[in-house]
């Protein structure tokens, strides 16, 4: 799906100093992408950064750039750069100006869709893949102590500034991924996540269950449409209850909640 959150026409390709997990995805899913190969070959500094940050994929990036020639015009190279940046439009927003995400129409759903689902007052909440804090700040506004887990540095900086501006004192921003949550067992009363779950369902589910205490809640807004797709079938199979709500400009989507009951060994 092609997004149009930000106009990349005038953006410099040097914005592609991305995060390690982004590069893993590019190495896995775009190894045959000619536009990316051209753009990287035209920017050896960015190629060096990719190989340095993700050395296990250095050969992939070398093979990719080795398969193309730079016997191209500046216009042709620029077209390749724009094609790449359009294909990762959401990442460009995160790098260039995260506030753009906060202004997108689909983020303007009613907070009660979350607060009617679970009581945050006095709870310790972990928000995984917090992004710009759409879920985190709802929980914080209801009296929760919030740990916003976010792997993208520019988004972490944005979260910190926003929390400071609002004046939340019990709001902590942490680097981490949903498949490797950086907290000990039984750390949280509630785990929440929006538009993140689903790449590695078993591993992600296992980590969320590990981190939440016995009797705690996992609440997911995975961003799936109002259909019985693979994400729905997985979560329903694990015992999640679910409801539906309308995301402005998107239509009806689903939300899920699980009361975690851990069996003693």
Coordinates of N, CA and C in Angstrom, one line a residue, residues 42-203:
X42 N 24.5 5.4 -5.8 CA 24.8 6.8 -6.0 C 25.1 7.5 -4.7
X43 N 24.9 6.9 -3.6 CA 25.2 7.5 -2.3 C 26.0 6.5 -1.4
X44 N 27.3 6.4 -1.7 CA 28.2 5.5 -1.0 C 28.2 5.7 0.5
X45 N 27.9 6.9 1.0 CA 27.9 7.1 2.4 C 26.7 6.4 3.1
X46 N 25.6 6.5 2.4 CA 24.4 5.8 2.9 C 24.6 4.3 2.9
X47 N 25.2 3.8 1.8 CA 25.5 2.3 1.6 C 26.5 1.9 2.8
X48 N 27.5 2.7 3.0 CA 28.4 2.4 4.1 C 27.7 2.3 5.5
X49 N 26.8 3.3 5.7 CA 26.0 3.3 6.9 C 25.1 2.0 7.1
X50 N 24.5 1.6 6.0 CA 23.7 0.4 6.0 C 24.5 -0.8 6.4
X51 N 25.7 -0.9 5.7 CA 26.5 -2.1 6.0 C 27.1 -2.1 7.4
X52 N 27.4 -0.9 7.9 CA 28.0 -0.7 9.2 C 27.0 -1.0 10.3
X53 N 25.7 -0.6 10.1 CA 24.7 -0.8 11.1 C 24.2 -2.2 11.1
X54 N 24.2 -2.8 9.9 CA 23.6 -4.2 9.8 C 24.7 -5.1 9.1
X55 N 25.8 -5.4 9.8 CA 26.9 -6.1 9.1 C 26.5 -7.5 8.6
X56 N 25.5 -8.1 9.2 CA 25.1 -9.4 8.7 C 24.4 -9.4 7.4
X57 N 24.0 -8.2 7.0 CA 23.4 -8.0 5.6 C 24.3 -7.3 4.7
X58 N 25.5 -7.0 5.1 CA 26.4 -6.2 4.2 C 26.5 -6.8 2.8
X59 N 26.6 -8.2 2.7 CA 26.7 -8.8 1.5 C 25.5 -8.6 0.6
X60 N 24.3 -8.6 1.2 CA 23.1 -8.3 0.5 C 23.1 -7.0 -0.2
X61 N 23.6 -6.0 0.6 CA 23.6 -4.6 0.0 C 24.7 -4.5 -1.0
X62 N 25.8 -5.2 -0.8 CA 26.9 -5.2 -1.8 C 26.4 -5.8 -3.1
X63 N 25.8 -7.0 -3.0 CA 25.2 -7.7 -4.2 C 24.2 -6.8 -4.9
X64 N 23.4 -6.1 -4.1 CA 22.3 -5.3 -4.7 C 22.9 -4.2 -5.5
X65 N 23.9 -3.4 -5.0 CA 24.5 -2.3 -5.7 C 25.4 -2.8 -6.8
X66 N 26.0 -4.0 -6.6 CA 26.9 -4.5 -7.7 C 26.1 -4.9 -8.9
X67 N 24.8 -5.0 -8.8 CA 24.1 -5.5 -10.0 C 23.6 -4.4 -10.9
X68 N 23.9 -3.1 -10.5 CA 23.5 -2.0 -11.3 C 24.7 -1.1 -11.7
X69 N 24.5 -0.4 -12.8 CA 25.5 0.5 -13.3 C 25.0 2.0 -13.0
X70 N 26.0 2.8 -12.8 CA 25.6 4.2 -12.6 C 25.8 5.0 -13.9
X71 N 25.7 4.4 -15.0 CA 25.7 5.0 -16.3 C 24.3 5.6 -16.5
X72 N 23.9 6.5 -15.6 CA 22.6 7.1 -15.6 C 22.7 8.6 -15.5
X73 N 21.7 9.2 -15.9 CA 21.6 10.7 -15.8 C 21.2 11.0 -14.3
X74 N 21.5 12.3 -13.9 CA 21.1 12.7 -12.6 C 19.7 12.7 -12.4
X75 N 18.9 12.9 -13.5 CA 17.4 12.8 -13.4 C 17.0 11.4 -13.1
X76 N 17.6 10.4 -13.8 CA 17.3 9.0 -13.6 C 17.6 8.6 -12.1
X77 N 18.7 9.0 -11.6 CA 19.1 8.7 -10.2 C 18.1 9.3 -9.3
X78 N 17.7 10.6 -9.5 CA 16.7 11.2 -8.6 C 15.4 10.5 -8.7
X79 N 15.0 10.0 -9.8 CA 13.7 9.3 -9.9 C 13.8 8.0 -9.0
X80 N 14.9 7.4 -9.0 CA 15.1 6.2 -8.2 C 15.0 6.6 -6.7
X81 N 15.7 7.7 -6.3 CA 15.6 8.1 -4.9 C 14.2 8.4 -4.5
X82 N 13.4 9.1 -5.3 CA 12.0 9.4 -5.0 C 11.2 8.2 -4.9
X83 N 11.4 7.2 -5.8 CA 10.7 6.0 -5.7 C 10.9 5.2 -4.4
X84 N 12.2 5.2 -4.0 CA 12.5 4.5 -2.7 C 11.8 5.3 -1.5
X85 N 11.9 6.6 -1.5 CA 11.4 7.3 -0.4 C 9.8 7.3 -0.4
X86 N 9.2 7.2 -1.5 CA 7.8 7.0 -1.6 C 7.4 5.7 -1.0
X87 N 8.2 4.7 -1.3 CA 7.8 3.3 -0.8 C 7.9 3.1 0.7
X88 N 8.7 4.0 1.3 CA 8.8 4.0 2.8 C 8.3 5.4 3.4
X89 N 7.2 5.8 2.8 CA 6.7 7.1 3.2 C 6.5 7.3 4.7
X90 N 6.0 6.3 5.3 CA 5.8 6.4 6.8 C 7.1 6.6 7.5
X91 N 8.1 5.9 7.1 CA 9.4 6.1 7.8 C 10.0 7.5 7.5
X92 N 9.7 8.0 6.4 CA 10.2 9.4 6.1 C 9.5 10.4 7.0
X93 N 8.2 10.2 7.3 CA 7.6 11.0 8.3 C 8.2 10.9 9.6
X94 N 8.5 9.7 10.1 CA 9.1 9.5 11.4 C 10.5 10.2 11.5
X95 N 11.2 10.2 10.4 CA 12.6 10.8 10.4 C 12.5 12.3 10.3
X96 N 11.6 12.8 9.4 CA 11.6 14.2 9.0 C 10.8 15.1 10.0
X97 N 9.5 14.6 10.3 CA 8.7 15.4 11.1 C 7.5 14.5 11.7
X98 N 7.8 13.9 12.9 CA 6.7 13.0 13.4 C 5.4 13.7 13.7
X99 N 5.4 15.0 13.9 CA 4.2 15.7 14.1 C 3.2 15.5 13.0
X100 N 3.7 15.3 11.8 CA 2.8 15.0 10.7 C 1.8 13.8 11.0
X101 N 2.4 12.8 11.6 CA 1.6 11.6 12.0 C 0.4 12.0 12.9
X102 N 0.7 12.8 13.9 CA -0.3 13.3 14.8 C -1.4 14.0 14.2
X103 N -1.2 14.5 13.0 CA -2.2 15.3 12.3 C -3.0 14.5 11.3
X104 N -2.7 13.2 11.1 CA -3.4 12.4 10.1 C -4.8 12.1 10.6
X105 N -5.7 12.0 9.7 CA -7.1 11.9 10.0 C -7.4 10.6 10.8
X106 N -6.8 9.5 10.4 CA -7.1 8.2 11.1 C -6.7 8.1 12.5
X107 N -5.9 9.0 13.0 CA -5.5 9.0 14.4 C -6.6 9.7 15.3
X108 N -7.6 10.3 14.7 CA -8.6 11.1 15.5 C -9.8 10.4 16.0
X109 N -9.6 9.1 16.3 CA -10.7 8.3 16.8 C -10.9 8.8 18.3
X110 N -12.1 8.5 18.8 CA -12.5 8.9 20.2 C -11.7 8.1 21.2
X111 N -11.1 8.8 22.2 CA -10.3 8.2 23.2 C -11.1 7.2 24.0
X112 N -12.4 7.3 24.1 CA -13.2 6.4 24.8 C -13.2 5.0 24.3
X113 N -12.8 4.8 23.0 CA -12.6 3.5 22.4 C -11.6 2.7 23.2
X114 N -10.6 3.4 23.7 CA -9.6 2.8 24.6 C -9.9 2.8 26.0
X115 N -10.4 3.9 26.5 CA -10.6 4.1 28.0 C -11.9 3.3 28.4
X116 N -12.8 3.0 27.5 CA -13.9 2.1 27.9 C -13.6 0.7 27.9
X117 N -12.4 0.4 27.3 CA -12.0 -1.0 27.2 C -11.2 -1.5 28.4
X118 N -10.5 -0.5 29.1 CA -9.7 -0.9 30.2 C -9.5 0.3 31.1
X119 N -9.4 0.1 32.4 CA -9.2 1.2 33.4 C -7.7 1.4 33.6
X120 N -7.2 2.6 33.3 CA -5.8 2.9 33.4 C -5.4 3.5 34.7
X121 N -6.3 4.0 35.5 CA -6.0 4.7 36.8 C -5.1 3.9 37.7
X122 N -3.9 4.6 38.0 CA -3.0 4.0 39.0 C -2.3 2.7 38.4
X123 N -2.4 2.4 37.2 CA -1.8 1.2 36.6 C -0.4 1.5 36.0
X124 N 0.4 0.5 35.9 CA 1.7 0.6 35.2 C 1.5 0.0 33.8
X125 N 1.7 0.9 32.8 CA 1.3 0.6 31.4 C 2.5 0.6 30.5
X126 N 2.7 -0.4 29.7 CA 3.7 -0.5 28.7 C 3.0 -0.4 27.3
X127 N 3.4 0.7 26.6 CA 2.9 0.8 25.2 C 4.0 0.5 24.3
X128 N 3.8 -0.6 23.5 CA 4.8 -1.1 22.6 C 4.6 -0.6 21.2
X129 N 5.7 -0.1 20.7 CA 5.7 0.6 19.4 C 4.9 1.9 19.5
X130 N 5.3 2.7 20.5 CA 4.4 3.8 20.9 C 4.3 4.9 19.8
X131 N 5.2 5.0 18.9 CA 5.1 6.0 17.8 C 5.1 7.4 18.3
X132 N 4.1 8.1 18.0 CA 4.0 9.5 18.5 C 3.1 9.6 19.8
X133 N 2.7 8.4 20.3 CA 2.1 8.4 21.6 C 0.6 8.4 21.6
X134 N -0.1 8.0 20.5 CA -1.5 8.1 20.4 C -2.2 7.3 21.6
X135 N -1.7 6.1 21.9 CA -2.2 5.4 23.0 C -1.6 5.8 24.3
X136 N -0.3 6.0 24.3 CA 0.5 6.3 25.5 C -0.1 7.5 26.3
X137 N -0.4 8.6 25.5 CA -0.9 9.8 26.2 C -2.4 9.7 26.7
X138 N -3.1 8.8 26.0 CA -4.5 8.5 26.6 C -4.3 7.9 27.9
X139 N -3.4 6.9 28.0 CA -3.2 6.2 29.3 C -2.7 7.1 30.4
X140 N -1.7 8.0 30.0 CA -1.1 8.9 30.9 C -2.2 9.9 31.4
X141 N -3.1 10.3 30.6 CA -4.1 11.3 31.0 C -5.1 10.7 31.9
X142 N -5.1 9.4 32.0 CA -6.1 8.7 32.9 C -5.4 8.2 34.2
X143 N -4.2 8.7 34.5 CA -3.5 8.5 35.7 C -2.6 7.3 35.7
X144 N -2.2 6.8 34.6 CA -1.3 5.6 34.5 C 0.2 6.1 34.5
X145 N 1.1 5.2 35.0 CA 2.5 5.4 34.8 C 2.8 4.7 33.5
X146 N 3.4 5.4 32.6 CA 3.5 4.9 31.2 C 5.0 4.7 30.8
X147 N 5.2 3.5 30.2 CA 6.5 3.2 29.6 C 6.3 3.1 28.1
X148 N 6.7 4.1 27.4 CA 6.5 4.1 25.9 C 7.7 3.5 25.3
X149 N 7.5 2.3 24.7 CA 8.6 1.5 24.0 C 8.6 1.8 22.5
X150 N 9.7 2.4 22.0 CA 9.7 2.8 20.6 C 11.1 2.7 20.1
X151 N 11.3 1.9 19.0 CA 12.6 1.7 18.4 C 13.2 2.8 17.6
X152 N 12.4 3.8 17.2 CA 12.9 4.8 16.3 C 13.3 6.0 17.1
X153 N 14.6 6.4 17.0 CA 15.1 7.5 17.8 C 14.4 8.8 17.7
X154 N 14.1 9.2 16.5 CA 13.4 10.5 16.3 C 12.0 10.5 16.9
X155 N 11.3 9.3 17.0 CA 10.1 9.2 17.6 C 10.2 9.2 19.1
X156 N 11.3 8.6 19.7 CA 11.6 8.7 21.1 C 11.8 10.1 21.5
X157 N 12.6 10.9 20.7 CA 12.8 12.3 21.1 C 11.5 13.1 21.0
X158 N 10.6 12.8 20.1 CA 9.3 13.4 20.0 C 8.5 13.1 21.2
X159 N 8.4 11.9 21.6 CA 7.6 11.5 22.8 C 8.1 12.2 24.0
X160 N 9.4 12.3 24.2 CA 10.0 12.9 25.4 C 9.6 14.4 25.4
X161 N 9.7 15.1 24.3 CA 9.4 16.5 24.2 C 7.9 16.7 24.5
X162 N 7.1 15.9 23.9 CA 5.6 16.0 24.0 C 5.2 15.8 25.5
X163 N 5.8 14.8 26.1 CA 5.5 14.5 27.5 C 5.9 15.6 28.4
X164 N 7.1 16.2 28.2 CA 7.5 17.4 28.9 C 6.6 18.6 28.7
X165 N 6.2 18.8 27.5 CA 5.3 19.9 27.2 C 4.0 19.8 27.9
X166 N 3.4 18.6 27.9 CA 2.2 18.4 28.6 C 2.3 18.4 30.1
X167 N 3.5 18.0 30.6 CA 3.8 18.0 32.0 C 3.6 16.7 32.7
X168 N 3.7 15.6 32.0 CA 3.5 14.2 32.6 C 4.9 13.9 33.2
X169 N 4.8 13.5 34.5 CA 6.1 13.2 35.2 C 6.3 11.7 35.2
X170 N 5.3 10.9 35.2 CA 5.4 9.4 35.2 C 5.3 8.9 33.8
X171 N 6.1 9.4 32.9 CA 6.1 9.0 31.5 C 7.5 8.7 31.1
X172 N 7.8 7.5 30.8 CA 9.2 7.1 30.5 C 9.3 6.5 29.1
X173 N 10.3 6.9 28.3 CA 10.5 6.5 26.9 C 11.7 5.6 26.8
X174 N 11.5 4.4 26.2 CA 12.4 3.4 26.2 C 12.6 2.8 24.8
X175 N 13.8 2.5 24.4 CA 14.1 1.8 23.2 C 13.8 0.3 23.3
X176 N 13.1 -0.2 22.2 CA 12.8 -1.6 22.3 C 11.8 -2.0 21.2
X177 N 11.7 -3.3 21.0 CA 10.8 -3.9 19.9 C 9.8 -4.8 20.6
X178 N 8.7 -5.0 19.9 CA 7.6 -5.8 20.4 C 8.0 -7.3 20.6
X179 N 9.0 -7.7 19.7 CA 9.4 -9.1 19.9 C 10.6 -9.2 20.9
X180 N 11.0 -8.1 21.4 CA 12.1 -8.1 22.4 C 11.8 -7.0 23.4
X181 N 10.8 -7.1 24.2 CA 10.3 -6.1 25.1 C 11.3 -6.0 26.3
X182 N 11.9 -4.8 26.5 CA 13.0 -4.6 27.5 C 12.6 -4.5 28.9
X183 N 11.7 -5.4 29.4 CA 11.3 -5.4 30.8 C 11.3 -6.8 31.3
X184 N 11.4 -6.9 32.7 CA 11.4 -8.2 33.3 C 10.0 -8.8 33.3
X185 N 9.9 -10.1 33.6 CA 8.6 -10.8 33.7 C 7.7 -10.0 34.7
X186 N 6.4 -10.0 34.4 CA 5.3 -9.5 35.2 C 5.5 -8.0 35.6
X187 N 6.1 -7.3 34.7 CA 6.4 -5.9 34.9 C 5.2 -5.0 34.9
X188 N 4.3 -5.2 34.0 CA 3.2 -4.3 33.7 C 1.8 -4.8 34.2
X189 N 1.0 -3.8 34.5 CA -0.4 -4.2 34.8 C -1.2 -4.3 33.4
X190 N -0.8 -3.4 32.5 CA -1.4 -3.4 31.2 C -0.4 -3.2 30.1
X191 N -0.5 -4.0 29.0 CA 0.3 -3.8 27.8 C -0.6 -3.4 26.7
X192 N -0.3 -2.3 26.0 CA -1.1 -1.8 24.9 C -0.2 -1.7 23.7
X193 N -0.8 -1.7 22.5 CA -0.1 -1.5 21.3 C -1.0 -1.2 20.2
X194 N -0.6 -0.2 19.3 CA -1.4 0.2 18.2 C -0.6 0.1 16.9
X195 N -1.2 -0.6 15.9 CA -0.6 -0.7 14.5 C 0.8 -1.3 14.6
X196 N 1.0 -2.3 15.4 CA 2.3 -2.9 15.5 C 2.2 -4.4 15.4
X197 N 1.3 -5.0 16.1 CA 1.2 -6.5 16.2 C 1.0 -7.2 14.8
X198 N 1.7 -8.3 14.6 CA 1.4 -9.1 13.5 C 2.5 -9.7 12.6
X199 N 3.7 -9.1 12.7 CA 4.8 -9.6 11.9 C 5.3 -11.0 12.4
X200 N 5.4 -11.1 13.7 CA 5.9 -12.4 14.3 C 4.9 -12.7 15.4
X201 N 3.7 -13.2 15.1 CA 2.6 -13.3 16.1 C 3.0 -14.1 17.3
X202 N 3.5 -15.3 17.1 CA 3.8 -16.1 18.3 C 4.9 -15.5 19.2
X203 N 5.9 -15.0 18.6 CA 7.0 -14.3 19.4 C 6.4 -13.1 20.1

